[in-house]
Coordinates of C-alpha atoms and ligand atoms in Angstrom, one line a residue:
M14 CA 88.4 75.8 135.4
R15 CA 89.9 72.4 134.6
I16 CA 89.5 71.2 131.1
E17 CA 88.5 67.6 130.9
R18 CA 87.7 67.0 127.2
L19 CA 88.2 68.6 123.8
S20 CA 86.2 67.5 120.9
V21 CA 86.6 68.6 117.3
R22 CA 84.6 68.0 114.2
D23 CA 85.6 69.0 110.7
F24 CA 88.4 71.2 112.2
R25 CA 91.6 71.5 110.2
N26 CA 92.7 67.9 109.3
F27 CA 90.4 66.2 111.9
E28 CA 87.0 64.8 110.6
A29 CA 86.1 63.9 114.2
G30 CA 88.3 63.6 117.3
E31 CA 88.0 63.6 121.1
L32 CA 90.8 64.3 123.4
Q33 CA 90.8 63.5 127.2
L34 CA 93.1 65.8 128.9
G35 CA 95.4 64.9 131.7
R36 CA 94.7 66.5 135.1
R37 CA 98.0 68.4 134.7
F38 CA 99.9 67.4 131.6
T39 CA 98.7 66.3 128.1
V40 CA 101.5 65.3 125.7
L41 CA 100.5 65.2 122.1
H42 CA 103.1 63.5 120.1
G43 CA 103.3 62.5 116.4
E44 CA 105.0 63.1 113.1
N45 CA 105.2 66.4 111.3
G46 CA 101.9 67.4 109.8
A47 CA 100.0 65.0 112.1
G48 CA 97.7 67.6 113.5
K49 CA 99.3 68.4 116.9
T50 CA 99.4 72.2 116.5
N51 CA 95.9 72.0 115.1
L52 CA 94.6 70.8 118.5
L53 CA 96.3 73.5 120.3
E54 CA 94.8 75.9 117.8
A55 CA 91.3 74.5 118.7
L56 CA 91.9 75.0 122.4
Y57 CA 93.2 78.6 121.7
L58 CA 90.1 79.3 119.6
V59 CA 87.7 78.6 122.4
S60 CA 89.8 80.7 124.7
T61 CA 90.2 83.8 122.5
L62 CA 87.9 83.2 119.5
R63 CA 91.0 83.7 117.4
S64 CA 93.7 81.6 115.8
F65 CA 97.3 82.2 116.6
R66 CA 98.2 81.2 113.0
V67 CA 95.8 83.0 110.6
A68 CA 93.8 86.3 110.8
E69 CA 90.7 84.9 109.1
L70 CA 89.2 81.7 110.4
G71 CA 88.5 80.1 107.0
P72 CA 91.4 77.7 106.9
L73 CA 90.3 76.2 110.2
V74 CA 87.3 74.5 108.6
R75 CA 88.3 71.1 107.1
Q76 CA 88.7 71.2 103.4
G77 CA 85.4 70.1 101.8
A78 CA 83.3 70.7 104.9
A79 CA 80.8 73.4 105.5
E80 CA 81.2 73.8 109.2
A81 CA 83.8 73.2 111.9
R82 CA 83.0 72.5 115.6
V83 CA 85.2 72.7 118.6
E84 CA 83.9 71.9 122.1
L85 CA 85.4 72.0 125.5
Q86 CA 84.1 70.3 128.5
G87 CA 85.4 71.8 131.8
H88 CA 84.9 71.6 135.5
D89 CA 85.5 74.1 138.3
P90 CA 86.2 72.1 141.4
R91 CA 86.0 75.2 143.6
V92 CA 82.3 75.6 143.0
D93 CA 81.8 72.0 141.6
L94 CA 80.4 73.3 138.3
S95 CA 80.7 71.8 134.9
S96 CA 80.5 73.9 131.9
N97 CA 80.6 73.4 128.2
L98 CA 82.1 75.9 125.7
A99 CA 81.8 75.5 122.0
V100 CA 82.8 77.5 118.8
H101 CA 81.2 76.7 115.5
L102 CA 82.7 78.1 112.3
L103 CA 80.2 78.3 109.4
R104 CA 81.4 78.7 105.8
G105 CA 79.5 81.4 104.0
E106 CA 79.8 82.7 100.5
R107 CA 82.7 85.0 101.2
S108 CA 83.7 84.6 104.8
V109 CA 83.3 82.3 107.8
R110 CA 80.8 83.1 110.5
R111 CA 81.7 82.3 114.1
L112 CA 79.3 81.1 116.6
A113 CA 80.2 81.1 120.4
I114 CA 78.2 78.8 122.6
A115 CA 78.3 78.4 126.4
D116 CA 76.3 75.7 128.1
G117 CA 74.0 75.5 125.0
K118 CA 73.3 79.2 124.8
V119 CA 74.6 81.3 121.9
I120 CA 76.7 84.2 123.2
R121 CA 76.2 87.1 120.9
A122 CA 78.8 89.5 122.4
A123 CA 82.3 88.2 122.0
L124 CA 83.3 90.1 125.1
D125 CA 81.0 87.8 127.1
F126 CA 82.7 84.7 125.9
Y127 CA 86.4 85.5 125.9
G128 CA 88.4 84.4 128.9
R129 CA 86.0 81.7 130.2
A130 CA 88.8 79.3 129.5
R131 CA 92.0 81.2 129.8
A132 CA 95.0 79.9 127.8
I133 CA 98.6 81.0 127.5
L134 CA 100.4 80.0 124.3
F135 CA 104.1 79.5 123.8
T136 CA 105.4 78.6 120.3
P137 CA 108.7 78.2 118.6
E138 CA 108.0 81.4 116.7
D139 CA 108.0 83.2 120.1
L140 CA 111.6 82.2 120.5
G141 CA 112.6 84.1 117.4
V142 CA 110.5 87.2 118.2
L143 CA 113.2 89.4 119.5
R144 CA 115.2 89.1 116.2
G145 CA 112.1 89.4 114.1
S146 CA 110.0 92.4 113.1
P147 CA 108.3 95.0 115.4
G148 CA 105.0 93.7 114.2
G149 CA 105.8 90.2 115.5
R150 CA 106.7 91.8 118.9
R151 CA 103.5 93.7 119.1
N152 CA 101.6 90.6 118.3
F153 CA 103.5 88.7 121.0
L154 CA 102.6 91.4 123.6
D155 CA 98.9 91.5 122.4
R156 CA 98.5 87.8 122.7
V157 CA 99.6 88.1 126.4
L158 CA 96.9 90.7 126.8
F159 CA 94.3 88.7 124.9
A160 CA 94.6 86.0 127.6
R161 CA 94.0 88.4 130.5
E162 CA 91.9 91.4 129.5
R163 CA 88.8 90.7 127.5
A164 CA 88.5 94.4 126.3
H165 CA 91.9 94.2 124.6
I166 CA 90.7 91.9 121.8
A167 CA 87.8 94.1 121.0
D168 CA 90.1 97.2 121.1
I169 CA 92.7 95.6 118.7
Q170 CA 90.0 94.7 116.4
S171 CA 88.3 98.1 116.3
Y172 CA 91.7 99.8 116.1
E173 CA 92.7 97.7 113.1
K174 CA 89.5 98.5 111.3
L175 CA 89.8 102.2 112.0
L176 CA 93.4 102.2 110.8
R177 CA 92.4 100.5 107.5
S178 CA 89.6 103.1 107.1
R179 CA 91.9 106.0 107.7
N180 CA 94.6 104.7 105.4
Q181 CA 92.0 104.0 102.7
V182 CA 90.9 107.7 102.9
L183 CA 94.4 108.8 102.8
R184 CA 95.1 106.9 99.7
D185 CA 91.8 107.6 98.0
Q186 CA 92.2 111.3 98.4
G187 CA 95.8 111.4 97.4
T188 CA 96.7 115.0 96.7
N189 CA 93.1 116.1 96.4
S190 CA 91.6 117.8 99.4
P191 CA 90.9 115.0 101.9
S192 CA 87.6 114.5 103.5
E193 CA 88.4 116.2 106.8
P194 CA 85.3 115.3 108.8
L195 CA 85.8 111.6 107.9
L196 CA 89.5 111.7 108.9
E197 CA 88.5 113.4 112.2
T198 CA 86.0 110.7 113.0
Y199 CA 88.6 107.9 112.4
E200 CA 91.3 109.8 114.3
A201 CA 89.0 110.3 117.3
G202 CA 88.4 106.5 117.4
L203 CA 92.1 105.7 116.8
A204 CA 93.1 108.0 119.7
A205 CA 90.6 106.5 122.1
T206 CA 91.3 102.9 121.4
G207 CA 95.0 103.5 120.7
A208 CA 95.5 105.2 124.1
R209 CA 94.0 102.1 125.8
I210 CA 96.1 99.6 123.8
W211 CA 99.3 101.7 124.6
T212 CA 98.5 101.9 128.3
R213 CA 97.6 98.2 128.6
R214 CA 100.8 97.1 126.9
E215 CA 103.0 99.4 129.0
R216 CA 101.2 98.4 132.3
L217 CA 101.9 94.8 131.4
L218 CA 105.6 95.3 131.0
D219 CA 105.6 97.2 134.3
Q220 CA 104.0 94.3 135.9
L221 CA 106.2 91.5 134.5
R222 CA 109.5 93.4 134.6
A223 CA 110.7 92.3 138.1
T224 CA 109.8 88.6 137.7
F225 CA 111.2 88.7 134.2
M226 CA 114.6 89.9 135.4
A227 CA 114.7 87.5 138.3
V228 CA 113.8 84.5 136.2
F229 CA 116.3 85.4 133.5
S230 CA 119.1 85.5 136.1
Q231 CA 117.9 82.2 137.4
I232 CA 118.0 80.6 134.0
H233 CA 121.0 82.2 132.5
G234 CA 123.2 83.4 135.6
A235 CA 123.2 86.7 137.4
E236 CA 126.2 88.2 135.5
R237 CA 124.0 89.6 132.7
R238 CA 121.2 92.1 133.2
A239 CA 118.1 92.1 131.1
S240 CA 115.7 94.9 130.7
L241 CA 112.2 95.4 129.3
A242 CA 110.7 98.5 127.8
Y243 CA 107.8 99.8 125.7
L244 CA 109.0 101.9 122.8
T245 CA 106.6 104.6 121.6
R246 CA 107.0 107.8 119.6
L247 CA 105.2 110.0 122.0
N248 CA 106.4 110.5 125.5
V249 CA 103.3 110.9 127.7
P250 CA 103.9 109.5 131.2
D251 CA 100.4 110.5 132.3
E252 CA 98.0 107.9 131.1
A253 CA 95.0 110.2 131.2
E254 CA 96.7 112.6 128.6
R255 CA 97.4 109.9 126.0
E256 CA 94.2 110.0 124.1
G257 CA 94.5 113.8 123.7
A258 CA 98.2 113.5 122.7
L259 CA 97.5 110.9 120.1
S260 CA 94.6 112.8 118.6
D261 CA 96.7 116.0 118.4
E262 CA 99.6 114.1 116.8
L263 CA 97.3 112.4 114.2
A264 CA 95.9 115.8 113.2
R265 CA 99.4 117.3 113.1
R266 CA 100.7 114.5 110.8
R267 CA 97.7 114.5 108.5
R268 CA 99.5 116.3 105.7
D269 CA 102.6 114.0 105.8
D270 CA 100.4 111.0 106.2
L271 CA 98.5 112.0 103.1
I272 CA 101.6 112.1 101.0
R273 CA 102.8 108.7 102.3
G274 CA 99.3 107.2 102.2
I275 CA 99.7 105.6 105.7
T276 CA 99.2 106.4 109.3
T277 CA 102.6 107.1 110.9
V278 CA 101.8 107.4 114.6
G279 CA 99.9 105.1 117.1
P280 CA 100.4 101.8 118.9
H281 CA 100.6 100.0 115.5
R282 CA 104.1 101.6 115.2
D283 CA 105.3 100.8 118.8
D284 CA 107.7 98.2 119.8
L285 CA 108.7 95.9 122.7
E286 CA 112.4 96.5 123.5
I287 CA 114.3 93.8 125.5
R288 CA 118.0 94.7 126.1
L289 CA 120.9 92.7 127.6
D290 CA 123.4 94.7 129.6
G291 CA 122.0 97.8 127.8
H292 CA 122.6 96.4 124.3
D293 CA 120.2 95.7 121.6
V294 CA 119.4 92.0 121.8
G295 CA 119.1 91.5 118.0
E296 CA 122.7 92.7 117.6
F297 CA 124.3 91.6 120.8
A298 CA 122.8 88.4 122.3
S299 CA 123.5 84.8 121.3
Q300 CA 120.7 82.5 120.1
G301 CA 120.6 80.8 123.5
Q302 CA 120.4 84.1 125.4
T303 CA 117.6 85.3 123.2
R304 CA 115.6 82.2 124.0
A305 CA 116.3 82.4 127.6
L306 CA 114.9 86.0 127.5
I307 CA 111.7 84.9 125.9
L308 CA 111.4 81.9 128.2
A309 CA 111.8 84.3 131.2
F310 CA 109.1 86.6 129.8
K311 CA 106.7 83.6 129.4
I312 CA 107.3 82.3 132.8
A313 CA 106.7 85.9 134.2
E314 CA 103.5 86.0 132.2
L315 CA 102.3 82.6 133.7
R316 CA 103.1 83.7 137.2
A317 CA 101.3 87.1 136.7
A318 CA 98.3 85.3 135.2
R319 CA 98.1 82.9 138.1
D320 CA 98.3 85.8 140.6
L321 CA 95.6 87.7 138.7
S322 CA 92.9 85.1 138.6
G323 CA 93.8 82.9 141.6
E324 CA 94.3 79.9 139.4
P325 CA 96.9 79.2 136.6
P326 CA 95.7 79.4 133.1
L327 CA 95.9 76.5 130.6
L328 CA 99.3 76.5 129.2
L329 CA 99.7 75.6 125.5
L330 CA 103.3 74.7 124.6
D331 CA 103.9 74.1 120.9
D332 CA 107.0 72.0 120.2
V333 CA 109.2 74.2 122.3
S334 CA 111.4 71.6 123.8
S335 CA 113.1 70.7 120.4
E336 CA 114.3 74.3 120.1
L337 CA 116.0 74.4 123.5
D338 CA 119.3 72.9 124.8
P339 CA 119.0 70.3 127.5
Q340 CA 119.8 72.7 130.3
R341 CA 117.2 75.2 129.3
N342 CA 114.8 72.4 128.7
A343 CA 115.2 71.2 132.2
Q344 CA 114.7 74.9 133.6
L345 CA 111.6 75.1 131.6
F346 CA 110.1 71.9 132.9
Q347 CA 111.2 72.8 136.4
A348 CA 109.3 76.1 136.2
L349 CA 106.4 74.5 134.6
T350 CA 106.1 72.0 137.4
E351 CA 106.2 74.8 139.9
D352 CA 104.0 77.4 138.2
A353 CA 101.7 75.7 135.6
G354 CA 98.2 74.2 136.3
Q355 CA 97.1 72.3 133.2
C356 CA 99.5 72.2 130.3
V357 CA 99.0 70.7 126.8
L358 CA 102.3 70.2 125.0
T359 CA 103.1 68.9 121.5
T360 CA 106.4 67.3 120.5
T361 CA 107.6 65.0 117.6
A362 CA 109.7 63.0 120.1
P363 CA 108.3 62.4 123.7
G364 CA 112.0 61.9 124.7
Y365 CA 112.2 65.8 124.7
V366 CA 109.7 66.0 127.5
H367 CA 110.7 65.5 131.0
L368 CA 107.7 65.3 133.3
G369 CA 107.8 64.0 136.8
D370 CA 104.6 62.5 137.9
A371 CA 103.1 60.3 135.2
A372 CA 99.8 59.8 137.1
D373 CA 98.8 63.5 136.2
T374 CA 99.8 63.0 132.5
A375 CA 97.9 61.9 129.5
Y376 CA 99.9 60.8 126.5
V377 CA 98.2 60.9 123.2
E378 CA 99.4 59.9 119.8
V379 CA 98.3 62.1 116.9
S380 CA 98.5 60.6 113.4
G381 CA 96.9 62.0 110.3
G382 CA 94.0 63.6 112.0
T383 CA 93.2 60.8 114.4
L384 CA 93.9 60.5 118.1
R385 CA 95.0 57.5 120.1
A386 CA 95.3 57.6 123.9
L387 CA 98.4 55.8 125.2
R388 CA 98.5 54.3 128.7
S389 CA 102.1 54.9 129.3
P390 CA 104.8 57.3 128.0
L391 CA 106.8 55.9 125.1
Ligands
ATP420 N1 91.4 73.2 106.5 C1 92.2 72.1 106.4 N2 91.6 70.9 106.0 C2 92.3 69.8 105.9 N3 93.6 69.6 106.4 C3 94.1 70.7 106.8 C4 93.5 72.0 107.0 N4 94.4 72.9 107.5 C5 95.5 72.2 107.7 N5 95.4 70.9 107.4 C6 96.4 69.9 107.5 O1 96.9 69.7 108.8 C7 98.2 69.4 108.9 C8 99.0 70.2 109.7 O2 98.7 70.1 111.0 P1 99.6 70.6 112.2 O3 100.1 71.9 111.8 O4 98.8 70.5 113.4 O5 100.8 69.6 112.2 P2 101.8 69.2 113.4 O6 101.4 67.9 113.9 O7 101.8 70.3 114.4 O8 103.1 69.1 112.6 P3 104.6 69.7 113.0 O9 105.2 68.6 113.9 O10 105.2 69.7 111.7 O11 104.5 71.0 113.6 C9 98.7 69.3 107.4 O12 98.8 68.0 107.0 C10 97.7 70.2 106.7 O13 97.6 69.7 105.4
MG421 MG1 103.1 71.8 114.8

C-alpha cells in the first residue's frame, strides 16, 4: 500500500496537521523539538499500535487535550483500492484507551489491525544498540518482528504480563510457601509464549544472516567478517521441544527464583550477539564499524521484508544521516534507492540527505507543531 496522506489531531505537539507524502521520499526537516520524530511516531503507531519511544501511550495525547487522532490515507495500486486507517487515543481517568479504525469500522482485535501498513523504523538509538544493554538489543529484534509477524506483538504483550505476574507472586510469597498452582499456571503460559518468541527471533537471524554479512562487506570492506547469533541459556535446537524445556527449567529454578524475587530464565534474558572477526563488538569494534554493522542489519531487514510481502514496507528513518560519516551516508542512500519503496526521513539539515530524483520527493518543513510543504529542496 502506498501512503498518500497522514493527518494528526491533538497528537504530541500538533494541534492539527496534514502531511502529503512523496511517492517515494518525504523529507521532514526542522529544528530540534519541532515535531519531526513525533510524525514518525504517528506513522509507526498506525502500523504497530505502539510507540517506539514510550510503553504507555499517554504522552502521545497533546497536553491539555482529551483525545488524539492519527489517520492514514493509502492506496494500493495493484488492486486499485484506497483505504483509511486511523488510531484514536482517548484519555481516561487512569490510562489511555486505544481505538483502531479501518475504513470507518472499529477493529476490536488488535491482531486484525497490525500490519495493514507495514513500517520499518531506524533511529539513531539503533546505531548504539550493540554497545548498550541486552534489553535494548531484545527490543531492537522485537521491533523487526513487530513489522512482519502480527502474532509477535500479542505474544510479547502476554509474555510481559505473565512475567510481571510470576515475579509478583515470587516477591509476595517471599520465604513463605509459594502458591504452587498459581506459579504453575503462569509458567505454562510463559513457556508457551516464550518458546514462540525465542523461535521467531532465532529464525529471523537465520533469515537475515547471509544478507547481513554480504551487506557488511559491501559497506565496510571484505577483510573483516561479521557474525550474527541468538544467545539463550537453554540449548534446544529442536523448536518443538522448546516449550517443554522452558517449562521444566522454570519449575527447576522456582526455589532460586523465590530467593531472588525474579524469573531467571526465558526470552527476557536472551541476547542478540553480533561479533566482528570473532570478537565481541562492544569491546573490539570502532564506532564506525559498530554503525556499519547495524546499518547492514537494517538493510538486510528491509530486503527480507520486501521479499516476504512482495512490496517494500514504509521505511521510517529518524535523523540517521547526521550520525554517519559521508561515505556511510552515501552507502545508506544508495541502498535506499535500490531497496526502499516509500521512505519518510527526518533531518535538522536537508544537506545531510542525498536523494537522486526530486520528482518523487516531498520536502516538508516542520516548525513548532505546524507543517509547511516546500516545492523544492533547500
Ligand atoms: N503530549 C505532548 N503535548 C505537547 N507537546 C508535546 C507532547 N509530547 C511531546 N511534545 C513536544 O514535542 C516536541 C518534541 O518533538 P520531536 O521529538 O518530534 O522533535 P524533533 O523535531 O524530532 O526534534 P529533534 O531534532 O531534537 O529530534 C517537544 O517540543 C515536546 O515538548
Ligand atoms: Mg527527533
